Coordinates of C-alpha atoms and ligand atoms in Angstrom, one line a residue:
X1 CA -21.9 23.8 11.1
X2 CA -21.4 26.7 8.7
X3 CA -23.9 29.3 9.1
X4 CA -26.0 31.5 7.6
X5 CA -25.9 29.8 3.9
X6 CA -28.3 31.4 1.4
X7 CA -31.4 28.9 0.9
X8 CA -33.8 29.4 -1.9
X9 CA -37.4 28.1 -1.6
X10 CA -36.4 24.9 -3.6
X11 CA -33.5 24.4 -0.9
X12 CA -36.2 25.1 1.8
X13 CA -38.6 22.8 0.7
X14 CA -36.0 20.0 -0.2
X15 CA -34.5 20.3 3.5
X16 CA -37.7 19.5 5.0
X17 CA -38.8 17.0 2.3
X18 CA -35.5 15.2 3.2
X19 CA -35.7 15.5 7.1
X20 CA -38.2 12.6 8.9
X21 CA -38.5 14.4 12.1
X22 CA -39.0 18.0 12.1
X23 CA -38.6 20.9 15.5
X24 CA -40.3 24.0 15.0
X25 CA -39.4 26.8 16.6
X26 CA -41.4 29.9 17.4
X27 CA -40.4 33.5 18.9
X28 CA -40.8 34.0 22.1
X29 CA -43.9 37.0 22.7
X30 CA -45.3 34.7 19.4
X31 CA -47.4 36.8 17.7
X32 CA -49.5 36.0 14.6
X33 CA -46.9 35.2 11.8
X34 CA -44.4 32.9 14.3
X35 CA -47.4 31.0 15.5
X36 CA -49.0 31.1 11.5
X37 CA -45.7 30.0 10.1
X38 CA -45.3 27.4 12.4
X39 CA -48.6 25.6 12.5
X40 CA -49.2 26.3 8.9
X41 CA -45.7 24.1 8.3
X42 CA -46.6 21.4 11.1
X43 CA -49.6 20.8 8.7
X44 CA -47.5 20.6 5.8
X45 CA -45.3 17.7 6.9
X46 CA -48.2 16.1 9.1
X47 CA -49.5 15.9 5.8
X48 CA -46.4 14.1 4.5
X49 CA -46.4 11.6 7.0
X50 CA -43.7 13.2 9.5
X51 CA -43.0 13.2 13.3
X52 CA -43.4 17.2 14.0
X53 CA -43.4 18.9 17.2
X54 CA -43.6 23.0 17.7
X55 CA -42.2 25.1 20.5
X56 CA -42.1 28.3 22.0
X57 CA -40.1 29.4 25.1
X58 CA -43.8 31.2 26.0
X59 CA -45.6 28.8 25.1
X60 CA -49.3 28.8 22.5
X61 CA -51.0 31.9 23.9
X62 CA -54.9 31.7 24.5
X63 CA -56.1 34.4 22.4
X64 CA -54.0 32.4 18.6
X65 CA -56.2 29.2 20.4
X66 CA -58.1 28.9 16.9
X67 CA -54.4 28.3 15.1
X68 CA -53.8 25.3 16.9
X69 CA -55.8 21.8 16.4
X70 CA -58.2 20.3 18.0
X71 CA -57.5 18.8 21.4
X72 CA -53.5 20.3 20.8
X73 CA -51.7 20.0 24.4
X74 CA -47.5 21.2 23.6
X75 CA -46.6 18.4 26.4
X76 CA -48.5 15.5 24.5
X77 CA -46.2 15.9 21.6
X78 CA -44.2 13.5 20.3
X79 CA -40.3 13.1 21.8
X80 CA -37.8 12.5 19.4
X81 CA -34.5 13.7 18.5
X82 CA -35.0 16.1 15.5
X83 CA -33.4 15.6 12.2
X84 CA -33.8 19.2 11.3
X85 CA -34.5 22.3 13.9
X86 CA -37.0 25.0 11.8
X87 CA -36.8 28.7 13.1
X88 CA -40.1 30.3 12.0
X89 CA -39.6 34.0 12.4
X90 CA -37.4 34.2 14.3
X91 CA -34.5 37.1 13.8
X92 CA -32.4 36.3 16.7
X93 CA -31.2 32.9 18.6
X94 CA -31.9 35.5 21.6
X95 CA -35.8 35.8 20.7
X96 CA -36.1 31.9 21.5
X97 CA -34.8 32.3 25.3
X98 CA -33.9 29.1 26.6
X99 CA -35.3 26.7 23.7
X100 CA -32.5 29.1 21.7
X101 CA -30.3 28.1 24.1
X102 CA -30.8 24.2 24.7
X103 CA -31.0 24.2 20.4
X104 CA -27.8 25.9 20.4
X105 CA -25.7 25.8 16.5
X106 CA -28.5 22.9 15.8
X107 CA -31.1 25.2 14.3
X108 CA -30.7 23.9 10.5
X109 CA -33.1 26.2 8.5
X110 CA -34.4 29.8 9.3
X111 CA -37.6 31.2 7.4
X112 CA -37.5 34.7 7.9
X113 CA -38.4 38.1 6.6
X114 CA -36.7 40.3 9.0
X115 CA -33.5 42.2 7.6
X116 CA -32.1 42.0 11.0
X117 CA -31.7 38.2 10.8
X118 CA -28.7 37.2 12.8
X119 CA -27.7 34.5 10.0
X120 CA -27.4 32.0 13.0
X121 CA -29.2 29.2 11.1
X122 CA -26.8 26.5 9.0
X123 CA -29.4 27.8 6.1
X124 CA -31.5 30.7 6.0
X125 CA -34.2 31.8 3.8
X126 CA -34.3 35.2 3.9
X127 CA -36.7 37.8 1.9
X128 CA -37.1 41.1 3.4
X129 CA -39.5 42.1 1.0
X130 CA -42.2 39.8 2.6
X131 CA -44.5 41.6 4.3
X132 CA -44.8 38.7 6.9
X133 CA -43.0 35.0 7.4
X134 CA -46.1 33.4 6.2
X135 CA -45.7 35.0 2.8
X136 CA -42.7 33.2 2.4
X137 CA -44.2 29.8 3.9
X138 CA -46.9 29.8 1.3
X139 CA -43.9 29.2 -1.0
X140 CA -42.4 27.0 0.5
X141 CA -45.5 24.7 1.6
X142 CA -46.5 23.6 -2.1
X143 CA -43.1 23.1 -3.2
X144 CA -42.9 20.8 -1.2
X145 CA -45.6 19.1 -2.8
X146 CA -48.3 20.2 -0.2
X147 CA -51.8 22.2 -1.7
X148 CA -52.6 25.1 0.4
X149 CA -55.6 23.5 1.7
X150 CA -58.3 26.2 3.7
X151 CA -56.7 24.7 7.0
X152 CA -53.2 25.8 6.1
X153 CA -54.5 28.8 4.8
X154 CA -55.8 29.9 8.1
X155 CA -52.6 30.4 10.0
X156 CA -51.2 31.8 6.8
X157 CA -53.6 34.2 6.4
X158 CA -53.2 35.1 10.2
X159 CA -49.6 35.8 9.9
X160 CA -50.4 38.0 6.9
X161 CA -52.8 39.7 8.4
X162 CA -51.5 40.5 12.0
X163 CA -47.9 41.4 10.6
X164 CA -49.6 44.2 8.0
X165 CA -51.8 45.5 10.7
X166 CA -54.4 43.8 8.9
X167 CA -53.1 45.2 5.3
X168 CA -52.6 48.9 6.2
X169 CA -49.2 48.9 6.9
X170 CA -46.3 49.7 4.6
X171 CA -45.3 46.1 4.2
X172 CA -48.3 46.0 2.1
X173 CA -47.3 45.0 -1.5
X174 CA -49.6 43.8 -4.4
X175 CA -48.1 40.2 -3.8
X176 CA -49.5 40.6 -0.2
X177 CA -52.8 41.6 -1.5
X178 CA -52.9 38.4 -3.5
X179 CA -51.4 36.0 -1.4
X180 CA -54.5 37.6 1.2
X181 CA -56.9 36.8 -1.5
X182 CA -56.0 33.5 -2.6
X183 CA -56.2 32.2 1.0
X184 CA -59.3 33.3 1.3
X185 CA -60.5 32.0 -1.8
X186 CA -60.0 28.9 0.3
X187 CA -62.9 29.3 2.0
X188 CA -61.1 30.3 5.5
X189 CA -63.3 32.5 7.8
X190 CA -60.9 35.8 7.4
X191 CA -63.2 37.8 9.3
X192 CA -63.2 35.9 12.2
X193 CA -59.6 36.1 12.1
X194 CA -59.8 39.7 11.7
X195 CA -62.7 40.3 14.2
X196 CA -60.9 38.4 16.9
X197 CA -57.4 39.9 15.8
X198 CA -58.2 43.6 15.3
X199 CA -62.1 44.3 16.7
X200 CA -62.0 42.4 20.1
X201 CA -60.6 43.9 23.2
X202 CA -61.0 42.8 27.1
X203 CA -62.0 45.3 29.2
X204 CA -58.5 44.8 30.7
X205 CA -57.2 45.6 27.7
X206 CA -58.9 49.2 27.2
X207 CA -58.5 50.2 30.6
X208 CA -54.7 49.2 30.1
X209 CA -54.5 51.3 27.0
X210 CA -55.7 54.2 28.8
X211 CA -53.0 53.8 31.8
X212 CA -50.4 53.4 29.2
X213 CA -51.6 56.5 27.2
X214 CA -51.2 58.4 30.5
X215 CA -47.4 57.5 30.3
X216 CA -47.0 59.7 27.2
X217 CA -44.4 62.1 27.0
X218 CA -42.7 64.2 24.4
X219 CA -39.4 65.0 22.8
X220 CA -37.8 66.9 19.9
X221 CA -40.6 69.0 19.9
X222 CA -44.4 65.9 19.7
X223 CA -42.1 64.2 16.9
X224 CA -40.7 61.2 19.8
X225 CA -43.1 59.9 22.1
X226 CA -42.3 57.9 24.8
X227 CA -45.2 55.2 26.6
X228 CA -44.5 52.8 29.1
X229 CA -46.4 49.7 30.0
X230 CA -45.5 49.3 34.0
X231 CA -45.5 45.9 35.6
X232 CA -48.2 47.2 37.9
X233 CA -50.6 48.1 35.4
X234 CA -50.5 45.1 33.4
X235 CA -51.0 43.2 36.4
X236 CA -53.9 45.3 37.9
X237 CA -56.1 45.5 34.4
X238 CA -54.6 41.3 34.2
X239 CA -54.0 41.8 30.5
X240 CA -51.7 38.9 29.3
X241 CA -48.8 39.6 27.3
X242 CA -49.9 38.0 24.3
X243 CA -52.7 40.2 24.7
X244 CA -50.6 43.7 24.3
X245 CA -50.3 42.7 20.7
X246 CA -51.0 46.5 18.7
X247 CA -50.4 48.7 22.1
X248 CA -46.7 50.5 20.6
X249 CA -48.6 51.4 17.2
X250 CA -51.2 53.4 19.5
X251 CA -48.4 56.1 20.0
X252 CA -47.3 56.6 16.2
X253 CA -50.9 57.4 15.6
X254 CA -50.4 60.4 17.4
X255 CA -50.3 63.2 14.7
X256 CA -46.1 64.7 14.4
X257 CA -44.9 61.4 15.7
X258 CA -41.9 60.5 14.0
X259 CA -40.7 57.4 16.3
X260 CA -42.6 56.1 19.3
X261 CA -41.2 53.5 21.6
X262 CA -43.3 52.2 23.8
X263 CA -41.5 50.3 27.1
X264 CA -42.8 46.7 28.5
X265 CA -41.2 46.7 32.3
X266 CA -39.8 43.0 32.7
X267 CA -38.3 43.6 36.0
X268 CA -37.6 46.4 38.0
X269 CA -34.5 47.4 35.9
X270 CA -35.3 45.7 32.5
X271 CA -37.8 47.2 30.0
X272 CA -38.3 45.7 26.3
X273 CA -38.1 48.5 24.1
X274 CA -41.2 48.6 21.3
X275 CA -40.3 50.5 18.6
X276 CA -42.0 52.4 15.9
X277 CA -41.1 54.7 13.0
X278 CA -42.6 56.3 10.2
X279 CA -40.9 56.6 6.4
X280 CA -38.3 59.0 7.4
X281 CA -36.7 56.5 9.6
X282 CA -35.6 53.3 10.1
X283 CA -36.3 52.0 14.0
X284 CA -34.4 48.7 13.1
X285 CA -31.1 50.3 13.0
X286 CA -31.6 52.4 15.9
X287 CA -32.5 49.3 17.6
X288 CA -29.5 47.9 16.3
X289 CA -27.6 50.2 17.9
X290 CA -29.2 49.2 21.1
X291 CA -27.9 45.7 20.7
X292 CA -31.8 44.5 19.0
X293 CA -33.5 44.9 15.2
X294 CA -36.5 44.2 13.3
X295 CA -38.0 46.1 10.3
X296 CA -37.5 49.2 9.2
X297 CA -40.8 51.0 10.8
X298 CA -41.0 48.3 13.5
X299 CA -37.8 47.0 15.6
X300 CA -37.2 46.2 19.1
X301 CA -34.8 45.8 21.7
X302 CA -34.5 45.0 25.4
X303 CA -32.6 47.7 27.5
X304 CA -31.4 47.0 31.6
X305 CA -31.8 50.1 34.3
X306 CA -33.9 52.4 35.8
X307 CA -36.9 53.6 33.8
X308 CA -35.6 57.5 34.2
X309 CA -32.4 56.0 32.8
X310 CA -33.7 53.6 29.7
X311 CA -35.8 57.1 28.7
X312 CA -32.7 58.9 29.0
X313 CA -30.4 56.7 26.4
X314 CA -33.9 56.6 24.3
X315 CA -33.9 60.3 24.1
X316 CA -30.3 60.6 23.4
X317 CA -29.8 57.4 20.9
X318 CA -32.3 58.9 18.7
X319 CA -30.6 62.4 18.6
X320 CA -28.5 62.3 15.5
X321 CA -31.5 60.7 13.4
X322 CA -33.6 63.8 14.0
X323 CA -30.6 66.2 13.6
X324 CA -29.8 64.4 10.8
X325 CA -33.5 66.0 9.1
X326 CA -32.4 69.0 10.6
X327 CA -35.0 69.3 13.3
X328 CA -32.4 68.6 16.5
Ligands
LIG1 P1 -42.2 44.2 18.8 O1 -42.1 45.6 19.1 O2 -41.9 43.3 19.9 O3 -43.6 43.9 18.1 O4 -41.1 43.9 17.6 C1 -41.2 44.6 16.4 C2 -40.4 43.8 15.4 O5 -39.0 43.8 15.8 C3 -40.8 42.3 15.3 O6 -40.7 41.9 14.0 C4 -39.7 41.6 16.2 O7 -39.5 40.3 15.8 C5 -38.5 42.5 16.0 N1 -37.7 42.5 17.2 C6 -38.1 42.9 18.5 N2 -37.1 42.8 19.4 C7 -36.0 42.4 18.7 C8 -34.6 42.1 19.0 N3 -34.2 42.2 20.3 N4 -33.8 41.7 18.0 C9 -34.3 41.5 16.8 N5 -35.5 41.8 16.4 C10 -36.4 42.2 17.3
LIG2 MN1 -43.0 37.9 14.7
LIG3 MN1 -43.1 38.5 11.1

């Protein structure tokens, strides 16, 4: 299977007009825009009469519960062998653990907006410029003949909404705005989404944030800052993952905080590295260096050894950027 051809949103839509049974695949840690993108495209071709299953090597997180329909259990799906295998963004085969793995050179169409994308997908439909996966899907979706009904728009919206930080982030473009106004123009109940996404905390949650604040430390004189997320405390405060969504942007806020990576402990020597950057860098290609991506001003990356020693390469792999602005 060639990879990584160039698909347009014609190409998109006519690959999964043309396909009878239809995998989607989600990101593992599935956050608003995977989980959006795929259920707003399991709608689409339910609509059209296909066989659709969706999965994610996490599995459908409680707190996106409202994304998913009524009575929606991932075993009770239907079995079949896929015609076509949907990646919904998803920037690396690595991000879908073992799904990635079991779907192996099978994965025929990526929607993505991540300039990172890996290009492992026979066709890929790539626009950086989107400020979230769902932007792209609300192409897609009435090309392929469906109406963007108020129950697609829901999970579109979601994805919109959770990937702009709730449209304050820099992705924010006036096509975002617009796209964020027509959905709800549908009649969808944004605020809920936003109340439940952005104004709703456990008590977990908040006494979490205030272990992982006490983490903080500082390099290159307040402009890195460094947080950590320790196994321990996300177990004593019992704060799912999915429920850590918005934790590494805490750091950034921080006034003279340049780039703030924020560490999730996945075993005693592995930490997934949460990176954040502000215009005068770009955190995806320091990820990159670091063997992950992302966006510019949001990347990631999963780095093995000792805390002390995953701080360390931190410190030192971001060096040259802040020499480069002369502030080394
Ligand atoms: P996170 O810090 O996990 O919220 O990730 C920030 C952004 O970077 C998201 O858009 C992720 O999909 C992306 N990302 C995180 N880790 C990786 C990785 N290892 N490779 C590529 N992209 C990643
Ligand atoms: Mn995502
Ligand atoms: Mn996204």
């Amino acid at each position: 299977m060639a990879k990584g051809k160039q698909a347009t949103v014609d190409d998109a839509a006519a690959l999964l007009r043309r396909a009878e049974s239809v995998l989607i695949l989600c990101h593992q840690k599935p956050d608003g825009d995977t989980l959006g993108s795929g259920f707003a495209l399991r709608l689409a071709l339910c609509a059209l009469g296909k066989q659709v299953r969706i999965a994610c090597p996490d599995g459908f997180p409680e707190r996106y519960a409202f994304l998913y329909p009524e009575g929606f259990a991932p075993e009770k799906q239907p079995e079949f062998d896929p015609e076509l295998v949907v990646a919904a963004d998803v920037a690396d085969p690595k991000l879908l653990g073992a799904v990635g793995v079991q779907w192996d050179g099978r994965i025929g169409l990526c929607i993505d907006h991540h300039p990172s994308n890996t290009r492992y997908a026979e066709w890929l439909l790539l626009d950086p410029d989107a400020a979230s996966t769902t932007q792209i899907m609300a192409k897609v979706i009435p090309q392929m003949g469906v109406p963007l009904t108020r129950e697609i728009a829901l999970p579109l919206y979601t994805g919109l909404a959770t990937d702009t930080g709730c449209f304050r982030y820099s992705n924010v473009t006036p096509a975002a705005l617009r796209l964020g106004a027509d959905l709800i123009e549908t009649g969808i109940d944004s605020f809920m989404v936003n109340k439940r996404m952005f104004e709703t905390k456990s008590r977990g949650r908040v006494e979490l944030e205030q272990l992982v604040l006490g983490t903080l430390e500082y390099h290159y004189g307040g402009q890195f800052a460094i947080a950590v997320i320790a196994s321990a405390d996300a177990e004593r405060t019992g704060v799912p993952e999915a429920d850590m969504d918005g934790i590494p942007a805490l750091p950034r806020q921080i006034e003279g905080v340049e780039i703030a990576a924020t560490l999730k402990q996945k075993g005693p020597e592995q930490f997934r590295v949460s990176m954040r950057g502000s215009a005068r860098f770009n955190v995806s290609e320091i990820c990159g260096r670091l063997g992950g991506g992302g966006h510019p001003r949001a990347a990631g990356c999963t780095l093995n050894g000792t805390l002390a020693a995953v701080k360390s390469r931190l410190v030192e792999v971001v060096a040259p950027d802040f020499e480069r602005l002369g502030n080394g």
